[in-house]
Coordinates of C-alpha atoms in Angstrom, one line a residue:
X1 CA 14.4 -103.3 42.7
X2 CA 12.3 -100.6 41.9
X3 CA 12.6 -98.5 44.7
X4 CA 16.3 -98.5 44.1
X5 CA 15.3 -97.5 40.9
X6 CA 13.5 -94.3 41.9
X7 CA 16.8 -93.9 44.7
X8 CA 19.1 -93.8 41.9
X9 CA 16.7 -90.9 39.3
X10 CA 16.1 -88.6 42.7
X11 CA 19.6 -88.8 43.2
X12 CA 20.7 -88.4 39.8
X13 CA 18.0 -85.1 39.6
X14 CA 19.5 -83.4 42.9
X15 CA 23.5 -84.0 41.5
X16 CA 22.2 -82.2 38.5
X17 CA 20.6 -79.4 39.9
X18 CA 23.7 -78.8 42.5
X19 CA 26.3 -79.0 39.5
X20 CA 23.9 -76.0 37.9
X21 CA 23.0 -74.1 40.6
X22 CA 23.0 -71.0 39.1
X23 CA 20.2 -71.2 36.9
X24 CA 18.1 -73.1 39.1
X25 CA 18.1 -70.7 42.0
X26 CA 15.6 -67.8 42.6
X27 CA 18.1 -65.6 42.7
X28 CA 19.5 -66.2 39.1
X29 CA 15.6 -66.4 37.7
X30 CA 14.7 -62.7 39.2
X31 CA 18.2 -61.4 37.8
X32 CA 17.2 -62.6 34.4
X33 CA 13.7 -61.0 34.9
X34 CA 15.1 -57.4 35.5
X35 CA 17.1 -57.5 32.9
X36 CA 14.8 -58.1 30.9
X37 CA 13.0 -55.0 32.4
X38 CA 15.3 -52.5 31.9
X39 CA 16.0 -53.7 28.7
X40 CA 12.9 -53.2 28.0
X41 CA 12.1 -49.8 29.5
X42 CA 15.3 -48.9 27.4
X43 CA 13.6 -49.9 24.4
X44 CA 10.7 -47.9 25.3
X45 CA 12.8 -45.2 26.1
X46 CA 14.4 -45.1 22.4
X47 CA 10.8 -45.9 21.1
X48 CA 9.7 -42.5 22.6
X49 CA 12.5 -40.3 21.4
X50 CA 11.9 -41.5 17.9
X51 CA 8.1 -40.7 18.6
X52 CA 9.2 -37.4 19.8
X53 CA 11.5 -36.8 16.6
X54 CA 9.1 -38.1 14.4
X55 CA 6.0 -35.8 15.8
X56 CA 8.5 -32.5 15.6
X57 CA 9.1 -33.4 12.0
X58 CA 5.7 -34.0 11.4
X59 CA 4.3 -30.7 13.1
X60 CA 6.8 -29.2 10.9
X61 CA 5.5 -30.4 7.5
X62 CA 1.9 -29.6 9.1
X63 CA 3.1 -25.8 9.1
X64 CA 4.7 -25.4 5.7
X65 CA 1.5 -27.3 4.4
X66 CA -0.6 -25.2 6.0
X67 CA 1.9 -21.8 4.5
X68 CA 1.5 -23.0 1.4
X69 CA -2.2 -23.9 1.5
X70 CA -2.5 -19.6 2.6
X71 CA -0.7 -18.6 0.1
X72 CA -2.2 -20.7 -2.8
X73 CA -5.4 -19.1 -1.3
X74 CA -4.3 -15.8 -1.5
X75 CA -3.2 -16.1 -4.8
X76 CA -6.7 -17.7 -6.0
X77 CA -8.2 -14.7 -4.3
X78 CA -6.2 -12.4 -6.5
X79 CA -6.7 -14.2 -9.3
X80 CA -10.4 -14.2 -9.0
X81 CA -10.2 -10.4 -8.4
X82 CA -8.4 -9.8 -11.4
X83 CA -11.3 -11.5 -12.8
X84 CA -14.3 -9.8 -11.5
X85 CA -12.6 -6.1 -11.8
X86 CA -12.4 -5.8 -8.1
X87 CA -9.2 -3.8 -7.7
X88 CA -8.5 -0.7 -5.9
X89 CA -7.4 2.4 -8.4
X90 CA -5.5 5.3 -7.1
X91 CA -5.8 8.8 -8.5
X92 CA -3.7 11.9 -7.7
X93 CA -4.9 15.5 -8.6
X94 CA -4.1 19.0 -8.2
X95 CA -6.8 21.3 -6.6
X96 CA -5.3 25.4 -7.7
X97 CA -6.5 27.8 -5.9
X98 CA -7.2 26.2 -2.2
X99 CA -4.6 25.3 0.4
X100 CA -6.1 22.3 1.4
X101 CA -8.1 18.8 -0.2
X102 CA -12.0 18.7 -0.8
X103 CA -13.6 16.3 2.4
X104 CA -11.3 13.0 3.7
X105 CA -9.4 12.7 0.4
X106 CA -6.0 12.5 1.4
X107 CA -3.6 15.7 1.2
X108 CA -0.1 14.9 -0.3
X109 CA 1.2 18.3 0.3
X110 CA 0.1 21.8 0.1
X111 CA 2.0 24.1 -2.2
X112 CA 2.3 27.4 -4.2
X113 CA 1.3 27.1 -8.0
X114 CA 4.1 29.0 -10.5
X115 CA 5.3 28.2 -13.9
X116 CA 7.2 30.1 -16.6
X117 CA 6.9 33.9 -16.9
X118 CA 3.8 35.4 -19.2
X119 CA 5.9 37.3 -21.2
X120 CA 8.7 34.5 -22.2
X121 CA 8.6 33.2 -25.2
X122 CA 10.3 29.4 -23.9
X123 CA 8.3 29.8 -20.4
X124 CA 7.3 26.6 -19.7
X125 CA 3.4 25.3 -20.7
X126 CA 2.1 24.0 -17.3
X127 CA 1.5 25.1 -14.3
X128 CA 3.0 23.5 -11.3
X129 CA 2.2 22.8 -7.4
X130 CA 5.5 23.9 -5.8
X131 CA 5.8 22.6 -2.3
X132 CA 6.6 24.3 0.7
X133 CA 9.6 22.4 2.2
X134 CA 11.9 22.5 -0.9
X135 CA 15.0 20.4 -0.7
X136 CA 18.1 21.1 -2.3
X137 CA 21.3 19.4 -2.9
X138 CA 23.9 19.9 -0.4
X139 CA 26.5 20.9 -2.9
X140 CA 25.0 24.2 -4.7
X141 CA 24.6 22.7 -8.3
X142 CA 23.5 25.3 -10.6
X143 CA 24.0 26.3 -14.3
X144 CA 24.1 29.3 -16.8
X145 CA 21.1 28.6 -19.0
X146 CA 17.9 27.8 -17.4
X147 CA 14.4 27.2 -17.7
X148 CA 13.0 30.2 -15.4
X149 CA 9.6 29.2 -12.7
X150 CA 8.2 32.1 -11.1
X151 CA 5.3 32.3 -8.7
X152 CA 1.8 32.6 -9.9
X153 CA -0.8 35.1 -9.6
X154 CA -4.4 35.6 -10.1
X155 CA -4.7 37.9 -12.6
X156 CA -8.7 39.3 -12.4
X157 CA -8.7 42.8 -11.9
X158 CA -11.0 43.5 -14.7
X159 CA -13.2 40.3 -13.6
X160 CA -17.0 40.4 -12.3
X161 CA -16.6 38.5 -9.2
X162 CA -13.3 37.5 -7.1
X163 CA -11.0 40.6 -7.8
X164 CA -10.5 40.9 -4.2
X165 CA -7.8 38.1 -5.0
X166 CA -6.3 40.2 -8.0
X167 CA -2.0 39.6 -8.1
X168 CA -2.9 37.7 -4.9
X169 CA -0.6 34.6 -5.2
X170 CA -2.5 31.4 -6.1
X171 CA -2.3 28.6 -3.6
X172 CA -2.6 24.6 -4.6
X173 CA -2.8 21.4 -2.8
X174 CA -2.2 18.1 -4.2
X175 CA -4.8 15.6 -2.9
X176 CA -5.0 11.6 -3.3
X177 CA -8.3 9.4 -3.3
X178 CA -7.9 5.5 -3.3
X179 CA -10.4 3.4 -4.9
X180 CA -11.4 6.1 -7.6
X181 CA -10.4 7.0 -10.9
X182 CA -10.3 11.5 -11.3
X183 CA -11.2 13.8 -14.4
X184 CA -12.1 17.0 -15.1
X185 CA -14.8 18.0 -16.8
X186 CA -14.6 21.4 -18.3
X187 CA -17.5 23.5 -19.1
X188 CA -19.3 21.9 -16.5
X189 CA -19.7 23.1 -12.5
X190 CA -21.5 19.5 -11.6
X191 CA -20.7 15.7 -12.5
X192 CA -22.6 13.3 -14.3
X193 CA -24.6 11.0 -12.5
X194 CA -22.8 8.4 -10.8
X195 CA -19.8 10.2 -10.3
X196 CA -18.7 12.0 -7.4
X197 CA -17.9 16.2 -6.7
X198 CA -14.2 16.7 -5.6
X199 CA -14.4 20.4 -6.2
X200 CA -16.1 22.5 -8.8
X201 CA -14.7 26.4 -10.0
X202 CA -13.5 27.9 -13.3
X203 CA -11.4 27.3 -16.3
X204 CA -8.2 29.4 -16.1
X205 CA -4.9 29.9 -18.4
X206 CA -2.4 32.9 -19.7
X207 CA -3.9 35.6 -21.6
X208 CA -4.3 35.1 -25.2
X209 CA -2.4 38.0 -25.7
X210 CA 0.9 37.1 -24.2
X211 CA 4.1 35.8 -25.7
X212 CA 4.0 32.6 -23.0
X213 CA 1.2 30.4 -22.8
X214 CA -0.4 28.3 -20.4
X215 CA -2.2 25.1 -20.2
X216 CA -6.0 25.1 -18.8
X217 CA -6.9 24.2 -15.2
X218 CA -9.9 23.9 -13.2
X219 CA -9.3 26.3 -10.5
X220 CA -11.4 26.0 -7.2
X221 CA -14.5 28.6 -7.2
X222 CA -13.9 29.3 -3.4
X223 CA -10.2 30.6 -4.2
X224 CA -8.3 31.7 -1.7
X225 CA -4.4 33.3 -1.5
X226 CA -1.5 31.5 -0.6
X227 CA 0.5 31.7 2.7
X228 CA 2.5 34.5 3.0
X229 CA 0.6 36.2 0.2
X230 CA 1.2 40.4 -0.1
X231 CA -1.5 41.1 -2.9
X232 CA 2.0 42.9 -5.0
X233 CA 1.9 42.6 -8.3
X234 CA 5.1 40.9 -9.3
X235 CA 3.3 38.9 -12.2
X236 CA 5.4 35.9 -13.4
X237 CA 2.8 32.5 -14.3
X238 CA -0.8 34.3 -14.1
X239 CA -4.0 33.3 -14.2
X240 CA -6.9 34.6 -16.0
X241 CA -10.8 33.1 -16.4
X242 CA -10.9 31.5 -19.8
X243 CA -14.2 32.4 -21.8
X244 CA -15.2 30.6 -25.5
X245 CA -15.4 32.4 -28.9
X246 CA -18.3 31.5 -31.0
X247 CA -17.7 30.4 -34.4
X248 CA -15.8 27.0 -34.6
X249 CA -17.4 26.6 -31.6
X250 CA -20.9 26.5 -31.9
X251 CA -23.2 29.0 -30.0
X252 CA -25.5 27.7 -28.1
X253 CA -25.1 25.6 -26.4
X254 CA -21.7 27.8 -26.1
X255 CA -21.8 31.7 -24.9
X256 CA -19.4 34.6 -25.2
X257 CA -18.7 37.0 -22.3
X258 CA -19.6 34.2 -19.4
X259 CA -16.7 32.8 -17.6
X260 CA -16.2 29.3 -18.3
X261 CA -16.5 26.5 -15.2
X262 CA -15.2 23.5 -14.3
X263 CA -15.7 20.4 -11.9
X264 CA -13.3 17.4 -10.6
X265 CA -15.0 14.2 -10.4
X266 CA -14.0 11.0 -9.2
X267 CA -15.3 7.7 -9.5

């Protein structure tokens, strides 16, 4: 009885797994293990592009953090130089009576000085450093009544020293130093201590005498003529050596009948 029994379960077991052949057979358990796979290499496969997206979007963040972090940094910096002082001044000048700039300072331009005639009672009150290359408007503008600028000259005949440039036409040259602040000193051919020579000469203006005037300008003690110069005397803006009167202004440490200096001193 009990081996018919066991008959009866082993044939029971091998109906069963002949109705449901399918997923008892290798074939059907290998074909459930590569899908699997793949669908698991897809997942990976997804997995990476996000990785991908998300590192791109992160290496971008990294760089505008990093931007920013430079140019709070830079701003700091300034800040901390405004502070201290620390900034970089820059100082333009007019050097009369050379063609070029004193050392490495920069030259902006070189030039011819002029100004209003001498003899014109509106002539203008400075002197000015014409330059060379002149540029006009294309269309010829132009009026009736006009503030007149004529070429300058130095006017020393009846000097001690220089007159070799007398109605020679004075030359000037605009220069530019970065990182120091300029003055002139007048009365003075050397700087206080701690400053720095650009060029030392004499105090020159109009002649007291004249109808125009002239302000006072340090012009260079090794003058030379400008280009092009032909030593007529054609007068216009001229320039004499200026010398003190005593009274108001106390002598000594003042003198009459000495030609008054000058020096350019940056800093």
């Amino acid at each position: 009885m009990e081996t018919l029994r066991n008959n009866y379960i082993v044939i029971l077991l091998a109906a069963v797994c002949f109705a449901r052949e399918p997923e008892c057979s290798r074939f059907h358990y290998e074909e459930k293990l590569l899908e699997k796979a793949i669908r698991s290499e897809i997942r990976m496969e997804a997995f990476g592009d996000s990785l991908k997206e998300a590192t791109s979007s992160m290496d971008v963040q990294i760089q505008k953090i990093t931007e920013l972090t430079n140019a709070v940094q830079k701003q700091h910096e300034e800040i901390e130089s405004l502070k201290t002082g620390d900034l970089k001044s820059s100082s333009v000048y007019t050097r009369w009576g050379r063609r070029s700039c004193p050392g490495t300072t920069e030259m902006v331009y070189e030039g011819f000085a002029a100004g209003g005639d001498h003899n014109h009672k509106g002539a203008s009150s400075n002197y000015i450093c014409l330059p060379q290359d002149p540029i006009y408007d294309d269309d010829g503008r132009n009026a009736a009544s006009v503030s007149k600028i004529y070429g300058a000259e130095y006017e020393i005949g009846s000097a001690t020293f220089h007159t070799s440039l007398h109605d020679e036409e004075v030359p000037c040259a605009v220069c530019h130093v970065v990182g120091r602040s300029v003055v002139m000193i007048p009365a003075r051919n050397a700087c206080y201590s701690g400053w720095h020579t650009e060029y030392s000469g004499y105090l020159m203006s109009s002649y007291h005498g004249h109808a125009g005037n002239k302000e006072i300008v340090c012009v260079d003690g090794n003058s030379e003529k400008a280009e092009g110069s032909d030593g007529g005397d054609q007068n216009g803006a001229l320039f004499y050596f200026a010398q003190a009167v005593c009274g108001s202004l106390k002598c000594p440490p003042y003198s009459e009948n000495k030609a008054l200096t000058c020096v350019v001193c940056s800093r």
